[in-house]
Amino acid sequence: MNITREQVDALNAIVTVAVTKEDYADKVQKVLADYRKNANIPGFRKGAVPMSLIQKQYGKAVLLDEVNKILQSSLNDYLVEEKLDILGNPLPKVTEDFDWNKDDFTFEFELGLAPDFSVDLEGKSNVTKFDIVADDNMLDEQVERIQKQYGKMISQDKVAEDHTLRGTFSNEEKGINNTTTITLDIFNDKKTAKKFVGKKVGDVVALETKGLFDDDHKLMDYLKVSHDDVHGLDVTVNFTIEEINAVEKAELNQELFDKLFGEGNVASVEELRTKIKEDAEGQFAQQADQKFLNDVIESLIENTKFELPSVFLKKWIQTVGETPLSPEQAEEEYVKSEKGLRYQLIENKIIATNNLQIQFEDLKAHTAELIKKQMAQFGQLNPTDEEVEGIVARVLSNQEEVKRLSEQVMSEKMLTLFKDKIKAKSKKVNYQEFIKEMYGE
């Protein structure tokens, strides 16, 4: 057997595999001999069927199968030995006059090669890293929310301006059907709020979504519509009143502080506000990190320039699925997947260049941290090490979970690297300003 490579250009090559009779003859004869031992053909005893008959009946199929096995094995070994970084899989070149009756065969395969490029993490960057602060307005709102949440609900017959309502927003055409709790001060103008005053349980109030709130994004919270549907949404929604309550706010005293944060952990309103600020900014930091990671990825894709073997990849896309695609369909799929492929190559380059590796201890520590957070949500604040380790072992016995968690660990390693290397601008914002930045508005 002989394998040679012709370099068409930097991104494309043709590998030729020459298979001789010596490469496959013994393997074919062994398979046919096994067939002969087990063949049941009328008129012949088992094991006594003439080899010529076995050859005639099975020879061509066995030849094709054995040559194909040799091809796959030798081609894979060649790619590994030559350290060729290919995209997709080798594509066999179709030969119209291929003759299986010959003793020696020649096969050609097209290769799409990964481009050679570098990633500059320390160069000029247009990425911004946001520091989200919980400002006084947010803290005031959160304190009041806590007072209402832990306050005493007193059922009312009719709606007044300071009442809390539970009900359902609905619009059949848009598929809106969301039950929620509201206060009348959420609306953008007082005229809307006055529509509710004097209403009773069971009454329906019709509202126009356009300008309903001071920020259209609140439609996502109260109506559960997607971000894509928020802007320009101009329909009538009905709010069906199901409960009317006056809230007697809870006092900001030690009993409430202990109920919220455990006995003795918070002893004053100032400490309460400090605790709320810490918790809120901890959650905001996660959101800011995710945006930073996304923005860095987008910047790297935009600014890391390299060519792809696009013609080859489109041909490969035509063949890779269960159903062959037309050239037009393959073009469409390529456009959809090109951005993802580019980042996959960039990410692999960053991982290799910076020697980012996932150790099993990293995976165990990450999983244990997630489990502790989940247990805390259900009131288990101090699980034993044995309890956590037992759950970690069960989780990591599932290969799908291992894959998912490994991706999370690598994402954290990439984030840490980007924070260290990327020259990002810092910008301090409150949460509402961050939301506007998030959606580019």
XYZ file of C-alpha atoms in Angstrom:
441
model
C 0.000 0.000 0.000
C 1.159 3.492 -0.791
C -0.305 6.814 0.413
C 0.666 10.154 -1.089
C -0.592 13.715 -0.628
C -0.890 16.528 -3.152
C -1.182 19.974 -1.583
C -3.691 21.878 -3.734
C -3.333 25.042 -1.624
C -2.937 25.962 2.047
C -6.455 24.754 2.886
C -7.038 21.870 0.468
C -5.218 18.636 -0.304
C -5.824 15.372 -2.150
C -4.688 12.099 -0.591
C -4.205 9.125 -2.901
C -4.332 5.618 -1.455
C -3.004 2.799 -3.669
C -4.216 -0.658 -2.565
C -2.627 -3.751 -4.109
C -3.845 -7.342 -4.149
C -1.228 -8.208 -1.561
C -2.943 -5.819 0.899
C -6.323 -7.546 0.843
C -6.032 -11.038 -0.686
C -5.326 -12.974 2.537
C -8.104 -11.171 4.419
C -10.633 -11.854 1.650
C -9.684 -15.557 1.498
C -9.994 -15.931 5.275
C -13.506 -14.432 5.281
C -14.584 -16.634 2.346
C -13.161 -19.714 4.092
C -15.263 -18.886 7.164
C -18.317 -18.481 4.914
C -17.611 -21.904 3.395
C -17.485 -23.586 6.816
C -20.930 -22.287 7.759
C -22.682 -22.136 4.373
C -25.981 -24.053 3.992
C -26.579 -24.515 0.263
C -29.011 -27.167 -1.006
C -27.199 -30.137 -2.567
C -24.030 -29.771 -0.489
C -23.047 -30.901 2.967
C -22.268 -28.129 5.469
C -18.601 -27.206 5.020
C -18.313 -29.022 1.688
C -19.563 -26.254 -0.626
C -17.050 -25.680 -3.461
C -14.958 -22.545 -2.925
C -15.723 -21.497 -6.504
C -19.416 -21.290 -5.622
C -18.676 -19.308 -2.431
C -16.423 -17.015 -4.476
C -19.132 -16.470 -7.084
C -21.852 -15.780 -4.518
C -19.954 -13.706 -1.918
C -16.589 -12.771 -3.422
C -17.372 -9.278 -4.711
C -19.194 -8.165 -1.527
C -16.369 -9.458 0.707
C -13.767 -7.767 -1.506
C -15.543 -4.419 -1.262
C -15.924 -4.759 2.509
C -12.298 -5.709 3.181
C -10.861 -3.043 0.882
C -13.068 -0.448 2.562
C -11.815 -1.537 6.010
C -8.215 -1.246 4.825
C -8.934 2.184 3.342
C -10.507 3.573 6.513
C -7.810 2.185 8.792
C -4.863 3.277 6.653
C -6.305 6.735 5.969
C -6.986 7.372 9.665
C -3.474 6.205 10.593
C -2.002 8.462 7.921
C -3.862 11.535 9.188
C -2.627 10.859 12.733
C 0.956 10.172 11.695
C 1.115 13.278 9.519
C -0.604 15.354 12.233
C -3.043 16.795 9.727
C -5.667 19.053 11.304
C -8.656 18.496 9.032
C -12.160 19.992 8.975
C -15.067 17.643 8.431
C -14.154 14.212 7.046
C -12.177 13.122 3.969
C -14.421 13.135 0.880
C -13.871 10.311 -1.640
C -13.546 11.532 -5.227
C -16.031 9.697 -7.429
C -14.506 7.874 -10.412
C -17.079 6.996 -13.059
C -15.088 4.144 -14.683
C -13.836 2.509 -11.478
C -13.211 -1.207 -12.124
C -13.531 -3.659 -9.221
C -12.393 -6.518 -11.468
C -8.777 -5.328 -11.361
C -6.276 -6.564 -8.795
C -4.972 -3.148 -7.723
C -7.040 -0.075 -6.857
C -6.391 3.635 -6.481
C -8.614 5.883 -4.355
C -8.517 9.655 -4.003
C -9.831 11.690 -1.074
C -10.306 15.445 -0.774
C -9.218 17.031 2.511
C -10.225 20.377 3.961
C -7.422 21.638 6.217
C -7.725 23.850 9.269
C -6.157 27.280 8.694
C -2.987 28.409 10.421
C -3.598 31.567 12.459
C -2.881 33.171 15.819
C -5.166 34.759 18.408
C -4.116 38.070 19.956
C -5.754 38.358 23.377
C -3.613 41.277 24.490
C -4.180 43.575 21.516
C -6.501 46.546 21.246
C -10.044 45.706 22.282
C -13.437 47.387 22.052
C -14.931 45.195 24.780
C -16.460 46.758 27.885
C -16.534 45.050 31.280
C -19.506 46.192 33.306
C -19.551 46.651 37.074
C -23.229 46.581 38.090
C -24.048 48.345 41.355
C -27.240 48.141 43.398
C -28.069 51.845 43.791
C -30.208 53.459 46.489
C -33.363 53.340 44.353
C -33.018 49.589 43.937
C -32.316 49.102 47.642
C -35.394 51.172 48.560
C -37.505 49.035 46.213
C -36.116 45.798 47.611
C -36.693 46.819 51.220
C -40.286 47.753 50.405
C -40.754 44.497 48.492
C -39.571 42.553 51.539
C -41.922 44.477 53.817
C -44.853 43.701 51.512
C -43.810 40.081 50.996
C -43.673 39.415 54.743
C -46.518 41.769 55.569
C -50.099 40.873 56.339
C -52.517 40.506 53.429
C -56.020 41.809 54.086
C -58.654 40.874 51.507
C -60.586 43.779 49.977
C -63.888 44.070 48.107
C -62.834 46.882 45.774
C -59.539 48.080 44.313
C -57.858 51.173 45.761
C -54.642 52.789 44.511
C -52.416 51.203 47.176
C -53.787 47.663 46.848
C -52.042 44.567 45.527
C -53.826 42.612 42.806
C -53.427 39.052 41.666
C -54.741 38.277 38.221
C -54.051 37.091 34.686
C -52.868 39.042 31.634
C -54.281 37.459 28.462
C -54.403 37.923 24.701
C -55.429 34.889 22.668
C -53.939 36.100 19.369
C -50.446 36.563 20.845
C -50.684 33.533 23.109
C -50.387 35.668 26.253
C -51.728 34.001 29.398
C -49.729 34.874 32.506
C -50.910 34.989 36.102
C -49.000 37.459 38.246
C -49.201 39.888 41.149
C -49.136 43.632 40.496
C -49.434 46.965 42.212
C -50.890 49.952 40.396
C -47.659 51.948 40.545
C -46.044 49.661 37.942
C -47.877 51.388 35.095
C -46.399 54.230 33.091
C -49.218 56.720 33.708
C -51.890 57.366 36.313
C -54.746 57.051 33.787
C -53.990 53.342 33.441
C -53.910 52.873 37.205
C -57.280 54.647 37.606
C -58.908 52.030 35.328
C -58.540 49.565 38.194
C -59.822 51.734 41.037
C -63.240 50.547 42.216
C -63.090 47.223 40.335
C -64.007 43.918 41.997
C -62.839 40.300 41.803
C -63.878 38.884 38.429
C -63.792 42.232 36.643
C -61.699 42.529 33.478
C -59.610 45.599 32.659
C -58.508 46.121 29.038
C -55.014 47.606 28.612
C -52.936 48.720 25.617
C -49.427 47.266 25.649
C -47.895 50.248 23.845
C -46.476 52.525 26.548
C -47.937 50.378 29.330
C -44.687 50.513 31.336
C -41.827 52.997 31.545
C -39.572 50.286 30.081
C -40.883 47.925 27.393
C -38.720 45.140 28.810
C -41.158 44.875 31.736
C -43.573 43.270 29.269
C -41.223 40.272 29.447
C -41.785 40.024 33.218
C -45.509 40.668 33.460
C -46.790 39.246 30.148
C -44.033 36.639 29.589
C -43.430 37.674 25.993
C -40.003 37.172 24.397
C -37.506 39.970 23.874
C -38.081 39.757 20.126
C -41.775 40.553 20.669
C -41.291 43.391 23.157
C -40.551 46.290 20.831
C -43.466 47.563 18.865
C -45.940 45.264 20.652
C -49.202 47.119 20.217
C -52.133 44.937 21.227
C -54.905 44.956 23.805
C -54.459 42.649 26.780
C -57.076 41.837 29.377
C -56.260 41.716 33.076
C -58.755 39.534 34.940
C -58.795 40.380 38.656
C -58.637 37.277 40.859
C -57.597 38.678 44.252
C -57.602 42.145 45.846
C -55.481 42.691 48.944
C -54.325 45.553 51.076
C -50.868 44.965 52.460
C -49.989 45.867 55.988
C -46.217 46.144 55.650
C -44.037 44.110 57.982
C -42.055 46.120 60.527
C -38.309 46.334 59.985
C -37.446 44.694 63.292
C -35.202 41.939 64.634
C -37.894 39.288 64.140
C -37.983 40.043 60.389
C -34.187 40.246 60.120
C -33.807 36.838 61.786
C -36.461 35.337 59.530
C -34.631 36.604 56.439
C -30.982 35.919 57.294
C -30.856 33.710 60.378
C -30.674 34.655 64.016
C -28.321 37.531 64.830
C -26.810 37.926 61.332
C -28.499 41.282 60.665
C -29.307 43.735 63.445
C -30.322 47.022 61.776
C -31.883 48.527 58.654
C -28.424 49.624 57.493
C -27.132 46.067 57.833
C -30.223 44.849 55.982
C -29.508 47.206 53.095
C -25.834 46.152 53.081
C -26.852 42.488 52.921
C -29.325 43.123 50.095
C -26.649 45.070 48.220
C -24.100 42.256 48.594
C -26.536 39.572 47.445
C -27.804 41.623 44.502
C -24.353 42.611 43.292
C -23.209 38.980 43.578
C -25.989 37.982 41.153
C -25.280 40.988 38.939
C -21.597 39.998 38.718
C -22.591 36.660 37.157
C -24.688 38.441 34.532
C -21.895 40.935 33.840
C -19.392 38.071 33.466
C -21.652 36.314 30.975
C -22.012 39.471 28.891
C -18.252 40.046 29.038
C -17.634 36.465 27.867
C -20.162 36.814 25.035
C -18.722 40.171 23.956
C -15.161 38.821 23.939
C -16.251 35.864 21.814
C -17.978 38.159 19.329
C -14.915 40.414 19.217
C -12.565 37.478 18.624
C -14.719 36.140 15.793
C -14.826 39.584 14.180
C -11.139 40.433 14.574
C -9.375 37.080 14.129
C -9.014 36.810 10.374
C -8.427 33.534 8.520
C -9.744 31.753 5.459
C -11.752 28.521 5.511
C -11.881 25.789 2.830
C -15.443 26.884 2.090
C -15.865 24.980 -1.201
C -14.815 21.740 0.469
C -16.984 22.348 3.541
C -20.082 22.979 1.427
C -19.471 19.693 -0.440
C -18.994 17.916 2.895
C -22.212 19.401 4.334
C -24.083 17.931 1.342
C -23.049 14.413 2.377
C -22.818 14.451 6.166
C -26.513 14.129 7.080
C -28.893 11.193 6.743
C -30.404 12.836 3.668
C -28.103 14.367 1.020
C -28.552 18.117 0.544
C -28.687 20.110 -2.648
C -25.912 22.681 -3.291
C -28.379 25.444 -2.389
C -29.302 23.771 0.911
C -25.629 23.178 1.725
C -24.866 26.859 1.053
C -27.618 27.860 3.477
C -26.344 25.468 6.169
C -22.784 26.699 5.701
C -23.836 30.318 6.247
C -25.621 29.271 9.462
C -22.701 27.270 10.821
C -19.681 29.330 9.673
C -19.629 31.623 12.709
C -19.773 28.678 15.112
C -17.011 26.875 13.237
C -14.794 29.953 13.333
C -15.173 30.279 17.110
C -14.584 26.551 17.599
C -11.233 26.930 15.814
C -10.423 30.087 17.788
C -11.332 28.410 21.076
C -9.212 25.353 20.290
C -6.281 27.627 19.440
C -6.680 29.538 22.737
C -6.903 26.295 24.730
C -3.777 24.876 23.081
C -1.752 28.106 23.250
C -2.543 28.733 26.915
C -2.455 25.079 27.973
C -5.961 25.166 29.432
C -6.749 21.705 30.753
C -9.589 20.267 32.802
C -8.353 18.116 35.664
C -10.732 15.689 37.362
C -10.297 17.632 40.604
C -11.539 20.773 38.791
C -14.633 18.886 37.703
C -15.299 17.510 41.197
C -14.888 20.928 42.838
C -17.201 22.621 40.301
C -19.855 19.925 40.711
C -19.662 20.077 44.515
C -20.160 23.860 44.450
C -23.241 23.531 42.240
C -24.696 20.836 44.508
C -24.171 22.945 47.647
C -25.998 25.859 46.020
C -28.892 23.619 45.022
C -29.114 22.126 48.513
C -29.101 25.623 50.038
C -32.141 26.515 47.929
C -34.005 23.685 49.658
C -32.903 24.730 53.136
C -29.896 22.425 53.536
C -27.339 25.075 54.409
C -24.662 22.861 56.000
C -24.511 19.474 54.265
C -21.725 17.119 55.349
C -18.748 16.439 53.082
C -19.889 12.816 52.808
C -23.331 13.855 51.573
C -21.894 16.167 48.924
C -19.228 13.675 47.797
C -21.861 10.951 47.400
C -23.987 13.141 45.129
C -20.905 14.258 43.169
C -19.971 10.618 42.525
C -23.465 9.833 41.234
C -23.554 12.900 38.981
C -20.115 12.212 37.498
C -21.051 8.612 36.691
C -23.297 10.027 33.946
C -21.247 10.746 30.812
C -23.726 13.330 29.515
C -23.443 15.231 32.796
C -19.652 14.994 32.682
C -19.678 16.518 29.208
C -22.040 19.330 30.233
C -20.112 20.144 33.411
C -16.768 19.983 31.592
C -18.019 22.641 29.191
C -18.948 24.823 32.179
C -15.507 24.372 33.749
C -13.763 25.240 30.479
C -16.014 28.273 30.091
C -14.919 29.455 33.554
C -11.257 28.922 32.646
C -11.751 30.911 29.445
C -13.462 33.708 31.393
C -10.581 33.869 33.870
C -8.080 33.992 31.004
C -10.025 36.723 29.208
C -10.227 38.828 32.387
C -6.473 38.549 32.730
C -5.506 39.137 29.084
C -8.201 41.255 27.415
C -7.732 45.007 27.673
C -11.355 45.874 28.389
C -12.820 49.225 29.316
C -14.523 49.297 32.728
C -17.923 50.889 33.148
C -19.960 51.213 36.346
C -23.732 51.067 35.800
C -26.921 50.368 37.708
C -29.039 47.381 36.744
C -31.431 49.266 34.462
C -28.513 50.796 32.578
C -26.966 47.341 32.236
C -30.192 45.933 30.747
C -30.140 48.676 28.120
C -26.511 47.884 27.348
C -27.327 44.174 27.191
C -29.922 44.637 24.477
C -28.059 47.380 22.646
C -30.578 50.096 23.359
